[in-house]
Short mmCIF file of C-alpha atoms in Angstrom, two decimals:
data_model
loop_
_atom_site.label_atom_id
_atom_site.label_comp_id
_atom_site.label_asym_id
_atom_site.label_seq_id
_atom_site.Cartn_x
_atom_site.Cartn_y
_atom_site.Cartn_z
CA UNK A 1 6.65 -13.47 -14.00
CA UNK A 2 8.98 -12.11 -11.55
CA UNK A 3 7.00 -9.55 -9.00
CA UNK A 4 8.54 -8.01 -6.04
CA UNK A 5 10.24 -10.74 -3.59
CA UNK A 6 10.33 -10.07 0.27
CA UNK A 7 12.20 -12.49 2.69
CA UNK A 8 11.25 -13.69 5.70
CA UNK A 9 7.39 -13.23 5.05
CA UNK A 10 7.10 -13.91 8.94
CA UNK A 11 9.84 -13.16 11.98
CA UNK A 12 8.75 -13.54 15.46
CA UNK A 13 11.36 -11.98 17.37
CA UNK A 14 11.77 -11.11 21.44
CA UNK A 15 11.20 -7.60 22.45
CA UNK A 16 15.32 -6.01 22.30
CA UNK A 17 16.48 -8.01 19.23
CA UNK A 18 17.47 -6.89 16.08
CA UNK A 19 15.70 -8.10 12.89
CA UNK A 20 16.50 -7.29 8.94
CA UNK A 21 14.27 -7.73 5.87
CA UNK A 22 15.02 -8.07 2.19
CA UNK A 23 13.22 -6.90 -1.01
CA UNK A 24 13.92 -7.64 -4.03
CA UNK A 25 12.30 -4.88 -6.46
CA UNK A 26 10.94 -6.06 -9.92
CA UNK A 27 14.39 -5.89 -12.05
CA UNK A 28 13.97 -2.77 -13.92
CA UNK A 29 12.13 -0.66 -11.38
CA UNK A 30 14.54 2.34 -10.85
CA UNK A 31 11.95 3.23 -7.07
CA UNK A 32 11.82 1.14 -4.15
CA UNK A 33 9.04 2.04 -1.61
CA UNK A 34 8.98 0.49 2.24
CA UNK A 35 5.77 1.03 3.96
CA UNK A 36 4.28 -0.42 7.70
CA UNK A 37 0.80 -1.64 7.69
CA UNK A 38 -0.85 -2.16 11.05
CA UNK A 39 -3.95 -4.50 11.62
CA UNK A 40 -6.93 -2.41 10.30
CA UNK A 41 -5.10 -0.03 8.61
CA UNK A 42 -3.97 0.97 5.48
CA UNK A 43 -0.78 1.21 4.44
CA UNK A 44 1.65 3.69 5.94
CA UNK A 45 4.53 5.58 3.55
CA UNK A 46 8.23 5.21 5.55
CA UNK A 47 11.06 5.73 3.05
CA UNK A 48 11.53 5.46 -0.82
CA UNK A 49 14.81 4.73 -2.99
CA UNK A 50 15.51 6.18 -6.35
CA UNK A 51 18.33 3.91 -7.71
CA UNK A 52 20.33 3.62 -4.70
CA UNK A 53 19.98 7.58 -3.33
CA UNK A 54 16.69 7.19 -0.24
CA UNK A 55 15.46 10.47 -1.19
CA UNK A 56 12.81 10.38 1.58
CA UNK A 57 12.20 9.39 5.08
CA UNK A 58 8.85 9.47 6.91
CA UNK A 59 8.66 10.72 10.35
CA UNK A 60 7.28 6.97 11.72
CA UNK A 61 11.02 6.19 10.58
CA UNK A 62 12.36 6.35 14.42
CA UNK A 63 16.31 6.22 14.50
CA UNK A 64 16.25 2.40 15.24
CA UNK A 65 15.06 2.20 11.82
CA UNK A 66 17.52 1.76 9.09
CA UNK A 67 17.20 1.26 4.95
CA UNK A 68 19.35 0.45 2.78
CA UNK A 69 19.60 -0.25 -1.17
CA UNK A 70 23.45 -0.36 -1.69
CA UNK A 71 23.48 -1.09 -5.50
CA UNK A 72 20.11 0.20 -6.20
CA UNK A 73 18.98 -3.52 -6.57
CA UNK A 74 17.63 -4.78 -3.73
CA UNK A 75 16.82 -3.29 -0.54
CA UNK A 76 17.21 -4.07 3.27
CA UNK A 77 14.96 -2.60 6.37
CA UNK A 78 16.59 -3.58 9.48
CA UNK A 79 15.00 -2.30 12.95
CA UNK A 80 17.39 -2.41 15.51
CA UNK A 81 16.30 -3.38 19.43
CA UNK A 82 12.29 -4.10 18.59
CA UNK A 83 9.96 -2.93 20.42
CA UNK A 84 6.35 -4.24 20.97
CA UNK A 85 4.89 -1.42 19.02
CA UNK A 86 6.45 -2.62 15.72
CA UNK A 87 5.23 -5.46 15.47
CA UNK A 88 3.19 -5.16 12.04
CA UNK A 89 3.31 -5.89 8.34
CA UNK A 90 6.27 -4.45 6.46
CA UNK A 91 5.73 -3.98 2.57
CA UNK A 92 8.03 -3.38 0.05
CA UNK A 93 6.88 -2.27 -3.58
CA UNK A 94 8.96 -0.73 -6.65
CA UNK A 95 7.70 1.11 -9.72
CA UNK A 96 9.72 2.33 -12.70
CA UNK A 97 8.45 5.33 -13.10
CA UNK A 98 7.85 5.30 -16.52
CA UNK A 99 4.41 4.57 -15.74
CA UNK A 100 1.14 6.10 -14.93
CA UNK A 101 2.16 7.71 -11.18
CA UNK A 102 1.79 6.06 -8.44
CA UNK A 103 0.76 2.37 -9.22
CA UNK A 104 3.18 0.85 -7.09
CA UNK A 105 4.08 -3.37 -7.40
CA UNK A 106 3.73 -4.77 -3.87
CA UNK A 107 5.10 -7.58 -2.61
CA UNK A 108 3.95 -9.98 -0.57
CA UNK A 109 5.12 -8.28 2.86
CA UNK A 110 6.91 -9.65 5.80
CA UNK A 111 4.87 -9.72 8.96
CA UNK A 112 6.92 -8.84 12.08
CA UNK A 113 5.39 -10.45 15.62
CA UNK A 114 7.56 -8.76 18.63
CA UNK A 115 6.92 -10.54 21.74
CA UNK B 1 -1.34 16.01 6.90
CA UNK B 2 -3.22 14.47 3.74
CA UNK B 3 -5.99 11.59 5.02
CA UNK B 4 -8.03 9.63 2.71
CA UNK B 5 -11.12 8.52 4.97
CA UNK B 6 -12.87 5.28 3.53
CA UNK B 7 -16.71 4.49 4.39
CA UNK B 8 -17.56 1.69 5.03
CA UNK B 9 -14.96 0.13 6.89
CA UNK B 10 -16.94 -3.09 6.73
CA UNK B 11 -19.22 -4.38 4.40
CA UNK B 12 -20.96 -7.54 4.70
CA UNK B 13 -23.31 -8.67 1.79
CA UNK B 14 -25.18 -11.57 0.02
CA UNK B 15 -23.43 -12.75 -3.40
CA UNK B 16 -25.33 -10.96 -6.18
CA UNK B 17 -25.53 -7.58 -4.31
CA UNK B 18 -24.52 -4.06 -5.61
CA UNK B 19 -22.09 -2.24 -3.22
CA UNK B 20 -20.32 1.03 -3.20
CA UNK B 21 -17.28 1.95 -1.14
CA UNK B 22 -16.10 5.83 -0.81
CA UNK B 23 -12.61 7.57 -0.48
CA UNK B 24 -12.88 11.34 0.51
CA UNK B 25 -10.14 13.82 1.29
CA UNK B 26 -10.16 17.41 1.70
CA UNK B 27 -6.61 17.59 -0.11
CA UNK B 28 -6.42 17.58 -3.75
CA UNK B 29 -4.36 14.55 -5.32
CA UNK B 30 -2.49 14.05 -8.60
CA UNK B 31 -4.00 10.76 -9.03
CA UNK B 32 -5.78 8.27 -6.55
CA UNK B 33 -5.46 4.24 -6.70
CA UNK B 34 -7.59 1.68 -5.87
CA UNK B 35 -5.82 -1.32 -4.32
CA UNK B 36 -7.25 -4.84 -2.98
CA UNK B 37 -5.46 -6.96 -0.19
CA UNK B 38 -6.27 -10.18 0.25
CA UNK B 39 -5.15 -11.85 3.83
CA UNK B 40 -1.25 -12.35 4.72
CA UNK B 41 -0.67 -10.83 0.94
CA UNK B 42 0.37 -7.08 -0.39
CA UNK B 43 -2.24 -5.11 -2.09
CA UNK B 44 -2.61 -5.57 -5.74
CA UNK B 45 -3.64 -2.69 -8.14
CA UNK B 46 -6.95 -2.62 -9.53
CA UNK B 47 -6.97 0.94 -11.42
CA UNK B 48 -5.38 4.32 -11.12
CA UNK B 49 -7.60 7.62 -11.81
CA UNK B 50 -6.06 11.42 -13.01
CA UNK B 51 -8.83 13.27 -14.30
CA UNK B 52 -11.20 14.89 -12.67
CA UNK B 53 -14.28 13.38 -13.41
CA UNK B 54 -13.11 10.11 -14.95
CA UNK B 55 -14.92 6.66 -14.36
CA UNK B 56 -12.80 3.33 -15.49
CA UNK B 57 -14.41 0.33 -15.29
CA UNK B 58 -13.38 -2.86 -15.03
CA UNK B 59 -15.82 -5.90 -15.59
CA UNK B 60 -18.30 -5.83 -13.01
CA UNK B 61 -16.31 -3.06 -11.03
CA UNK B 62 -16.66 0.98 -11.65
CA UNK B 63 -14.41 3.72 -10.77
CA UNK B 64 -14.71 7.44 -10.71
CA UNK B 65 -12.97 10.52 -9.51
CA UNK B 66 -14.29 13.66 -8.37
CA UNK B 67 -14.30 16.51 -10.33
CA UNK B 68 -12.25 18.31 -8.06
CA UNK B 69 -9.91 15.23 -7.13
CA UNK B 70 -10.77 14.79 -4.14
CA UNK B 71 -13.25 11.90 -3.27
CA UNK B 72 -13.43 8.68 -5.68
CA UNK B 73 -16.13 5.61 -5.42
CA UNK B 74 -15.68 2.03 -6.49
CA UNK B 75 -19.32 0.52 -7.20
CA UNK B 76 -19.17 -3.11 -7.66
CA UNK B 77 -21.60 -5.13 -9.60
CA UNK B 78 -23.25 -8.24 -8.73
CA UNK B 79 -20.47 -8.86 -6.18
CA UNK B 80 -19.04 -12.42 -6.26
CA UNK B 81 -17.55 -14.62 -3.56
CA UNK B 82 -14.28 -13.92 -4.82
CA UNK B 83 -14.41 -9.86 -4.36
CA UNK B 84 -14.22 -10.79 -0.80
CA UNK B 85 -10.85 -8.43 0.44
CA UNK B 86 -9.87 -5.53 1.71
CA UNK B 87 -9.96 -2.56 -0.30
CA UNK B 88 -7.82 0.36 -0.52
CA UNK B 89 -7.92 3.71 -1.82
CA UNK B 90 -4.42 5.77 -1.83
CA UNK B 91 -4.25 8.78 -3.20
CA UNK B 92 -0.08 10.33 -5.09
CA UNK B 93 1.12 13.44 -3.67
CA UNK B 94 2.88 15.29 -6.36
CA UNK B 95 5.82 16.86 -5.07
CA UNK B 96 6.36 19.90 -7.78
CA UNK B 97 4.60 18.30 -10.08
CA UNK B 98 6.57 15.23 -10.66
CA UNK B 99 4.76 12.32 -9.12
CA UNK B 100 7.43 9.84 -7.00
CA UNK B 101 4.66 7.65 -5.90
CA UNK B 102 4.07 8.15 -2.08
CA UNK B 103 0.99 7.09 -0.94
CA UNK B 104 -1.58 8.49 1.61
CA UNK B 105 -3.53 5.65 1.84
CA UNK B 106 -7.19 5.12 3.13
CA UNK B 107 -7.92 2.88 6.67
CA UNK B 108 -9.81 0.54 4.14
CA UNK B 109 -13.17 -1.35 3.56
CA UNK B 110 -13.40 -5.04 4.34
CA UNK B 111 -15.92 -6.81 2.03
CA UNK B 112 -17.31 -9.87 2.63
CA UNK B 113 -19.41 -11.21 -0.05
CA UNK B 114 -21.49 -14.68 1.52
CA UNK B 115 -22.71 -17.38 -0.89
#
């Protein structure tokens, strides 16, 4: 069984740098999803895919924030010159669409530590 | 804004207990989704709810909407060990009436369930 894959699952990076994560959607989901989850909170919503088009961008998606899912495959979330303040857990989840809205597949997140 | 507020955030009880966690919004949603998150891992989907009124159950877990799609409860049975996680409710925004599966989720409910 082949869920959704997210690489690195941890990155402790120096305040300044530049750091990129990978999903890799469950193969025939058509909808990628990225969302930020903070310690003792739920998920947050920050951008979603439809094949390769991002049809949406949240507001919490500053312009050092950049997605990209170039052959509507997998997707990349780089965050150019980190800042303290986004240091969290970054989740990636894909759905088809075919079925019941909104049950999203989650993957296993990548947990950014900015020192 | 939509916000999904969750009571309680914590809940810490003896194996064998009952329990029941709330989600309540004053915004109407499509649908609503229970998730649990386990530590370090992505949520995982337990059961998604659409009409007004409905209860799902799952084993020793029950789910039910509002009539007017606004609140849900998850009432757990003779909680186990094993429920221990966090718990999420999220409810879909339907954007013209097409669901795309962005989530307002809840702040959560940490359960604890001690031997």
């Amino acid at each position: 069984d082949t869920g959704v894959s997210q690489d690195p699952r941890h990155k402790i990076t120096k305040r300044g740098q530049n750091v990129t994560f990978r999903c890799d959607p469950i193969s025939e989901h058509n909808r990628l999803y990225w969302y930020r989850q903070t310690l003792g909170q739920g998920p947050e919503f920050l951008t979603y895919f439809q094949n390769e088009a991002q049809l949406e961008k949240s507001r919490l998606l500053s312009d050092r924030f950049s997605a990209e899912r170039p052959k509507g495959s997998f997707s990349t979330l780089e965050i150019q010159r980190t800042e303290q303040g986004d240091s969290a857990m970054y989740l990636c989840a894909s759905s088809s669409g075919q079925v019941s809205p909104g049950e999203l597949f989650f993957g296993e997140g990548s947990r950014l530590t900015v020192l | 804004t939509q916000l999904l507020e969750q009571s309680p955030q914590f809940l810490s009880i003896q194996e064998g207990e009952n329990l029941t966690v709330y989600c309540n919004s004053s915004s109407v949603f499509s649908s609503l989704q229970w998730y649990r998150q386990e530590p370090g891992e992505g949520p995982v989907l337990l059961v998604t709810v659409v009409t007004g009124g409905e209860v799902k159950k799952l084993k020793r877990l029950t789910f039910q909407f509002g009539d007017a799609r606004k609140d849900s409860s998850l009432h757990i049975t003779a909680a186990q060990p094993g429920d221990t996680g966090l718990y999420l409710c999220a409810g879909d925004t339907n954007a013209g009436g097409t669901s795309y599966g962005k989530l307002t989720f809840g702040q959560g409910t940490i359960l604890t369930v001690h031997p």
